[in-house]
Amino acid sequence: QVQLVESGGGLVQPGGSLRLSCAASGSIFRLNVMGWYRQAPGQQRELVAIITSDSSTNYADSVKGRFTISRDNAKKTVYLQMNSLKSEDTGVYYCNLRGRYEYWGQGTQVTVSS
């Protein structure tokens, strides 16, 4: 059984930075896409960024130039470096893994507020 464990969320002031991590445990299909989604209160879950097993990336327009997704295949871990954070980046951030099956993490809260 695959589990995804996120860490790194918290409270940060506008303009600040956070780094999220998501570690996968268990056996995962070597060809996969890992990514981050977020859900703000009262809103639908939306894509933030994804990265394939050969490190091709895709970002939501709202985070381009501010967020960077990366992965360490040996550690089965995906990272999201978030810079120049804005209040509208507030939400619960979920890690996602899509391979032969799809898995979600439990979510980590990111709050951007002064």
Coordinates of N, CA, C and O in Angstrom, one line a residue:
Q1 N 0.8 -1.2 0.0 CA 0.0 0.0 0.0 C 0.9 1.2 0.0 O 1.8 1.4 0.8
V2 N 0.6 2.2 -0.9 CA 1.4 3.4 -1.0 C 0.8 4.4 -0.1 O -0.4 4.6 0.0
Q3 N 1.7 5.1 0.6 CA 1.2 6.3 1.5 C 2.1 7.5 1.1 O 3.3 7.3 0.8
L4 N 1.4 8.6 1.1 CA 2.1 9.9 0.9 C 2.1 10.7 2.1 O 1.0 11.0 2.7
V5 N 3.2 11.2 2.6 CA 3.3 12.0 3.8 C 3.9 13.3 3.5 O 5.0 13.4 3.1
E6 N 3.1 14.4 3.7 CA 3.5 15.7 3.4 C 4.0 16.4 4.7 O 3.7 16.1 5.8
S7 N 4.9 17.4 4.5 CA 5.4 18.2 5.6 C 5.9 19.5 5.0 O 6.0 19.7 3.8
G8 N 6.0 20.5 5.9 CA 6.5 21.8 5.5 C 5.6 22.9 5.5 O 5.9 24.1 5.2
G9 N 4.3 22.7 5.7 CA 3.3 23.8 5.7 C 3.5 24.6 7.0 O 4.3 24.4 7.9
G10 N 2.7 25.7 7.0 CA 2.7 26.6 8.2 C 2.2 28.0 7.8 O 1.6 28.2 6.8
L11 N 2.5 28.9 8.8 CA 2.1 30.3 8.6 C 3.3 31.1 8.2 O 4.4 31.0 8.8
V12 N 3.1 31.9 7.2 CA 4.2 32.8 6.6 C 3.6 34.1 6.2 O 2.4 34.2 5.8
Q13 N 4.4 35.2 6.3 CA 4.0 36.5 5.9 C 4.0 36.6 4.4 O 4.8 35.9 3.7
P14 N 3.2 37.5 3.8 CA 3.3 37.8 2.4 C 4.7 38.1 2.0 O 5.4 38.9 2.7
G15 N 5.1 37.6 0.8 CA 6.5 37.7 0.4 C 7.4 36.7 0.9 O 8.6 36.6 0.4
G16 N 7.0 35.9 1.8 CA 7.9 34.9 2.4 C 7.9 33.6 1.6 O 7.4 33.5 0.5
S17 N 8.6 32.6 2.1 CA 8.9 31.4 1.4 C 8.6 30.2 2.3 O 8.7 30.3 3.5
L18 N 8.2 29.1 1.7 CA 8.0 27.8 2.4 C 8.4 26.7 1.4 O 8.4 26.9 0.2
R19 N 8.9 25.6 2.0 CA 9.2 24.4 1.1 C 8.4 23.2 1.7 O 8.5 22.8 2.8
L20 N 7.6 22.7 0.8 CA 6.8 21.5 1.1 C 7.5 20.2 0.6 O 8.2 20.3 -0.4
S21 N 7.4 19.2 1.3 CA 8.0 17.9 1.0 C 6.9 16.8 1.0 O 5.9 16.9 1.8
C22 N 7.0 15.8 0.2 CA 6.0 14.7 0.1 C 6.8 13.4 -0.1 O 7.4 13.3 -1.2
A23 N 6.8 12.5 0.8 CA 7.6 11.3 0.7 C 6.6 10.1 0.5 O 5.6 10.0 1.2
A24 N 6.9 9.3 -0.5 CA 6.0 8.2 -0.8 C 6.7 6.9 -0.2 O 7.9 6.7 -0.3
S25 N 5.8 6.1 0.5 CA 6.3 4.9 1.0 C 5.6 3.7 0.2 O 4.5 3.9 -0.3
G26 N 6.3 2.6 0.2 CA 5.7 1.5 -0.5 C 6.2 1.4 -1.9 O 7.0 2.2 -2.4
S27 N 5.8 0.4 -2.7 CA 6.2 0.2 -4.0 C 5.4 1.1 -5.0 O 4.2 1.0 -5.0
I28 N 6.1 1.9 -5.8 CA 5.4 2.7 -6.8 C 5.9 2.4 -8.2 O 7.0 2.0 -8.4
F29 N 5.0 2.5 -9.1 CA 5.3 2.3 -10.5 C 6.3 3.3 -10.9 O 6.2 4.5 -10.6
R30 N 7.4 2.8 -11.6 CA 8.5 3.7 -11.9 C 8.2 4.9 -12.9 O 8.8 6.0 -12.8
L31 N 7.2 4.7 -13.7 CA 6.7 5.8 -14.6 C 5.5 6.4 -13.9 O 4.4 5.8 -13.8
N32 N 5.7 7.6 -13.4 CA 4.6 8.2 -12.6 C 4.7 9.8 -12.7 O 5.7 10.3 -13.2
V33 N 3.7 10.4 -12.3 CA 3.6 11.8 -12.2 C 3.3 12.2 -10.8 O 2.4 11.6 -10.2
M34 N 4.1 13.0 -10.2 CA 3.9 13.5 -8.8 C 3.5 15.0 -8.9 O 4.0 15.7 -9.8
G35 N 2.7 15.4 -8.0 CA 2.3 16.8 -8.1 C 1.7 17.3 -6.8 O 1.6 16.6 -5.8
W36 N 1.4 18.6 -6.8 CA 0.8 19.3 -5.7 C -0.5 20.0 -6.2 O -0.5 20.6 -7.3
Y37 N -1.5 19.8 -5.4 CA -2.8 20.5 -5.6 C -3.1 21.3 -4.4 O -2.5 21.0 -3.3
R38 N -4.0 22.3 -4.5 CA -4.4 23.0 -3.3 C -5.9 23.3 -3.3 O -6.5 23.3 -4.4
Q39 N -6.4 23.5 -2.1 CA -7.8 23.8 -2.0 C -8.0 24.9 -1.0 O -7.6 24.7 0.2
A40 N -8.5 26.0 -1.4 CA -8.8 27.2 -0.5 C -10.2 27.0 0.0 O -11.0 26.3 -0.6
P41 N -10.5 27.6 1.2 CA -11.8 27.5 1.8 C -12.9 27.8 0.8 O -12.9 28.9 0.1
G42 N -13.9 27.0 0.6 CA -15.0 27.2 -0.3 C -14.7 27.1 -1.8 O -15.6 27.4 -2.6
Q43 N -13.5 26.6 -2.1 CA -13.1 26.5 -3.5 C -12.8 25.0 -3.8 O -12.7 24.2 -2.9
Q44 N -12.8 24.8 -5.1 CA -12.5 23.4 -5.6 C -10.9 23.2 -5.5 O -10.2 24.2 -5.6
R45 N -10.6 22.0 -5.4 CA -9.1 21.6 -5.5 C -8.6 22.0 -6.9 O -9.2 21.7 -7.9
E46 N -7.4 22.6 -6.9 CA -6.8 23.0 -8.2 C -5.4 22.5 -8.3 O -4.7 22.4 -7.3
L47 N -4.9 22.3 -9.5 CA -3.6 22.0 -9.7 C -2.6 23.1 -9.4 O -2.9 24.3 -9.8
V48 N -1.5 22.8 -8.8 CA -0.5 23.8 -8.5 C 0.7 23.5 -9.5 O 1.1 24.4 -10.2
A49 N 1.2 22.3 -9.4 CA 2.4 21.9 -10.2 C 2.5 20.4 -10.3 O 2.1 19.7 -9.3
I50 N 3.0 19.9 -11.4 CA 3.2 18.5 -11.5 C 4.6 18.2 -12.1 O 5.1 19.1 -12.8
I51 N 5.2 17.1 -11.9 CA 6.5 16.7 -12.4 C 6.4 15.2 -12.7 O 6.0 14.4 -12.0
T52 N 6.9 14.9 -13.9 CA 6.9 13.5 -14.4 C 8.2 12.8 -13.9 O 9.1 13.5 -13.3
S53 N 8.3 11.5 -14.1 CA 9.4 10.7 -13.6 C 10.7 11.1 -14.3 O 11.8 10.9 -13.8
D54 N 10.6 11.7 -15.5 CA 11.8 12.2 -16.2 C 11.9 13.7 -16.0 O 12.7 14.4 -16.7
S55 N 11.2 14.3 -15.0 CA 11.4 15.7 -14.5 C 10.8 16.8 -15.5 O 11.2 17.9 -15.4
S56 N 9.9 16.4 -16.3 CA 9.2 17.4 -17.1 C 8.2 18.0 -16.1 O 7.6 17.3 -15.3
T57 N 8.0 19.4 -16.2 CA 7.1 20.0 -15.2 C 6.0 20.8 -15.9 O 6.1 21.2 -17.1
N58 N 5.0 21.1 -15.1 CA 3.9 22.0 -15.6 C 3.4 22.7 -14.3 O 3.3 22.1 -13.3
Y59 N 3.1 24.0 -14.5 CA 2.6 24.8 -13.4 C 1.3 25.5 -13.8 O 1.0 25.9 -14.9
A60 N 0.6 25.8 -12.7 CA -0.6 26.7 -12.9 C 0.0 28.1 -13.2 O 1.0 28.5 -12.7
D61 N -0.8 28.9 -14.0 CA -0.3 30.2 -14.4 C -0.1 31.1 -13.1 O 0.8 31.9 -13.1
S62 N -0.9 30.9 -12.1 CA -0.9 31.7 -10.9 C 0.4 31.6 -10.1 O 0.7 32.4 -9.3
V63 N 1.2 30.5 -10.3 CA 2.4 30.3 -9.5 C 3.6 30.3 -10.4 O 4.7 30.2 -9.8
K64 N 3.5 30.4 -11.7 CA 4.7 30.4 -12.5 C 5.7 31.5 -12.1 O 5.2 32.7 -11.9
G65 N 6.9 31.2 -12.1 CA 7.9 32.2 -11.7 C 8.1 32.3 -10.2 O 9.1 33.0 -9.7
R66 N 7.2 31.8 -9.4 CA 7.3 31.9 -7.9 C 7.5 30.5 -7.3 O 8.2 30.4 -6.3
F67 N 6.9 29.5 -7.8 CA 7.0 28.1 -7.3 C 7.9 27.2 -8.1 O 7.9 27.4 -9.4
T68 N 8.6 26.3 -7.5 CA 9.4 25.4 -8.2 C 9.2 24.0 -7.7 O 9.3 23.7 -6.5
I69 N 8.8 23.0 -8.6 CA 8.6 21.7 -8.2 C 9.8 20.8 -8.6 O 10.4 21.1 -9.6
S70 N 10.2 19.9 -7.7 CA 11.4 19.0 -8.0 C 11.1 17.7 -7.4 O 10.2 17.6 -6.6
R71 N 11.9 16.7 -7.7 CA 11.8 15.4 -7.1 C 13.1 14.7 -7.0 O 14.1 15.0 -7.7
D72 N 13.1 13.8 -6.1 CA 14.3 12.9 -5.9 C 13.7 11.5 -6.0 O 13.1 11.0 -5.1
N73 N 14.0 10.9 -7.2 CA 13.4 9.5 -7.4 C 13.9 8.5 -6.5 O 13.2 7.6 -6.1
A74 N 15.2 8.6 -6.1 CA 15.8 7.6 -5.2 C 15.1 7.6 -3.8 O 14.9 6.6 -3.2
K75 N 14.7 8.8 -3.4 CA 14.0 9.0 -2.1 C 12.5 8.9 -2.3 O 11.7 9.0 -1.3
K76 N 12.0 8.8 -3.5 CA 10.5 8.8 -3.8 C 9.9 10.0 -3.1 O 8.8 9.9 -2.5
T77 N 10.5 11.2 -3.3 CA 10.1 12.4 -2.7 C 9.9 13.5 -3.7 O 10.7 13.6 -4.6
V78 N 8.8 14.3 -3.5 CA 8.6 15.5 -4.4 C 8.6 16.7 -3.5 O 8.2 16.6 -2.3
Y79 N 9.1 17.8 -4.0 CA 9.3 19.0 -3.2 C 8.5 20.2 -4.0 O 8.4 20.2 -5.2
L80 N 8.1 21.2 -3.2 CA 7.5 22.4 -3.8 C 8.1 23.6 -3.1 O 7.8 23.8 -1.9
Q81 N 9.0 24.3 -3.7 CA 9.6 25.5 -3.2 C 8.7 26.6 -3.6 O 8.5 26.9 -4.7
M82 N 8.2 27.3 -2.6 CA 7.2 28.4 -2.8 C 7.8 29.7 -2.3 O 8.1 29.9 -1.1
N83 N 8.1 30.6 -3.3 CA 8.6 31.9 -3.0 C 7.6 33.0 -3.3 O 6.6 32.8 -4.0
S84 N 7.9 34.2 -2.7 CA 7.0 35.4 -3.0 C 5.5 35.0 -2.7 O 4.7 35.3 -3.6
L85 N 5.3 34.4 -1.6 CA 3.9 34.0 -1.3 C 3.0 35.1 -1.2 O 3.3 36.2 -0.7
K86 N 1.7 34.9 -1.6 CA 0.7 35.8 -1.5 C -0.5 35.3 -0.7 O -0.6 34.1 -0.5
S87 N -1.3 36.2 -0.3 CA -2.5 35.7 0.6 C -3.3 34.7 -0.2 O -3.9 33.8 0.4
E88 N -3.4 34.9 -1.5 CA -4.2 33.9 -2.3 C -3.6 32.6 -2.5 O -4.2 31.7 -3.0
D89 N -2.4 32.4 -2.0 CA -1.8 31.0 -2.0 C -2.2 30.2 -0.8 O -1.9 29.0 -0.6
T90 N -3.0 30.8 0.1 CA -3.5 30.1 1.3 C -4.4 29.0 1.0 O -5.2 29.1 0.1
G91 N -4.2 27.9 1.6 CA -5.0 26.7 1.4 C -4.4 25.4 1.9 O -3.3 25.5 2.5
V92 N -5.1 24.3 1.8 CA -4.5 23.0 2.1 C -3.9 22.5 0.8 O -4.5 22.4 -0.2
Y93 N -2.6 22.1 1.0 CA -1.8 21.6 -0.2 C -1.8 20.1 -0.1 O -1.4 19.5 1.0
Y94 N -2.1 19.4 -1.2 CA -2.2 18.0 -1.2 C -1.2 17.5 -2.2 O -1.0 18.0 -3.3
C95 N -0.5 16.4 -1.8 CA 0.5 15.7 -2.7 C -0.3 14.7 -3.4 O -1.2 14.0 -2.9
N96 N 0.1 14.5 -4.7 CA -0.6 13.5 -5.5 C 0.4 12.6 -6.3 O 1.4 13.2 -6.7
L97 N 0.1 11.4 -6.4 CA 0.9 10.5 -7.2 C 0.1 9.7 -8.2 O -0.9 9.1 -7.7
R98 N 0.4 9.7 -9.4 CA -0.4 9.0 -10.4 C 0.6 8.1 -11.2 O 1.6 8.5 -11.8
G99 N 0.3 6.8 -11.1 CA 1.1 5.8 -11.8 C 0.2 4.8 -12.4 O -0.7 5.1 -13.1
R100 N 0.3 3.6 -11.9 CA -0.6 2.5 -12.2 C -2.0 2.8 -11.5 O -3.0 2.5 -12.0
Y101 N -1.8 3.4 -10.3 CA -3.0 3.9 -9.5 C -2.7 5.3 -9.1 O -1.7 5.9 -9.3
E102 N -3.7 5.9 -8.4 CA -3.6 7.3 -8.0 C -3.7 7.3 -6.5 O -4.6 6.7 -5.9
Y103 N -2.9 8.2 -5.9 CA -2.8 8.3 -4.4 C -2.8 9.8 -4.0 O -2.3 10.6 -4.8
W104 N -3.3 10.1 -2.8 CA -3.3 11.4 -2.3 C -2.8 11.4 -0.9 O -3.0 10.5 -0.1
G105 N -2.1 12.5 -0.5 CA -1.6 12.7 0.8 C -2.8 13.3 1.6 O -3.9 13.6 1.1
Q106 N -2.5 13.5 2.9 CA -3.6 13.9 3.8 C -3.7 15.5 3.8 O -4.7 16.0 4.3
G107 N -2.7 16.1 3.2 CA -2.8 17.6 3.1 C -2.0 18.3 4.2 O -1.9 17.8 5.3
T108 N -1.5 19.5 3.8 CA -0.8 20.3 4.8 C -1.2 21.7 4.6 O -1.4 22.2 3.5
Q109 N -1.5 22.4 5.7 CA -2.1 23.8 5.7 C -0.9 24.8 5.4 O 0.1 24.8 6.1
V110 N -1.2 25.7 4.4 CA -0.3 26.8 4.2 C -1.2 28.1 4.4 O -2.2 28.2 3.7
T111 N -0.7 28.9 5.3 CA -1.5 30.2 5.5 C -0.5 31.3 5.3 O 0.6 31.4 5.9
V112 N -0.9 32.2 4.4 CA -0.1 33.4 4.1 C -0.9 34.6 4.6 O -1.9 35.0 4.1
S113 N -0.3 35.2 5.7 CA -1.0 36.3 6.3 C -0.1 37.1 7.1 O 0.9 36.6 7.7
S114 N -0.4 38.4 7.2 CA 0.5 39.3 8.0 C -0.1 39.4 9.5 O 0.4 40.1 10.3

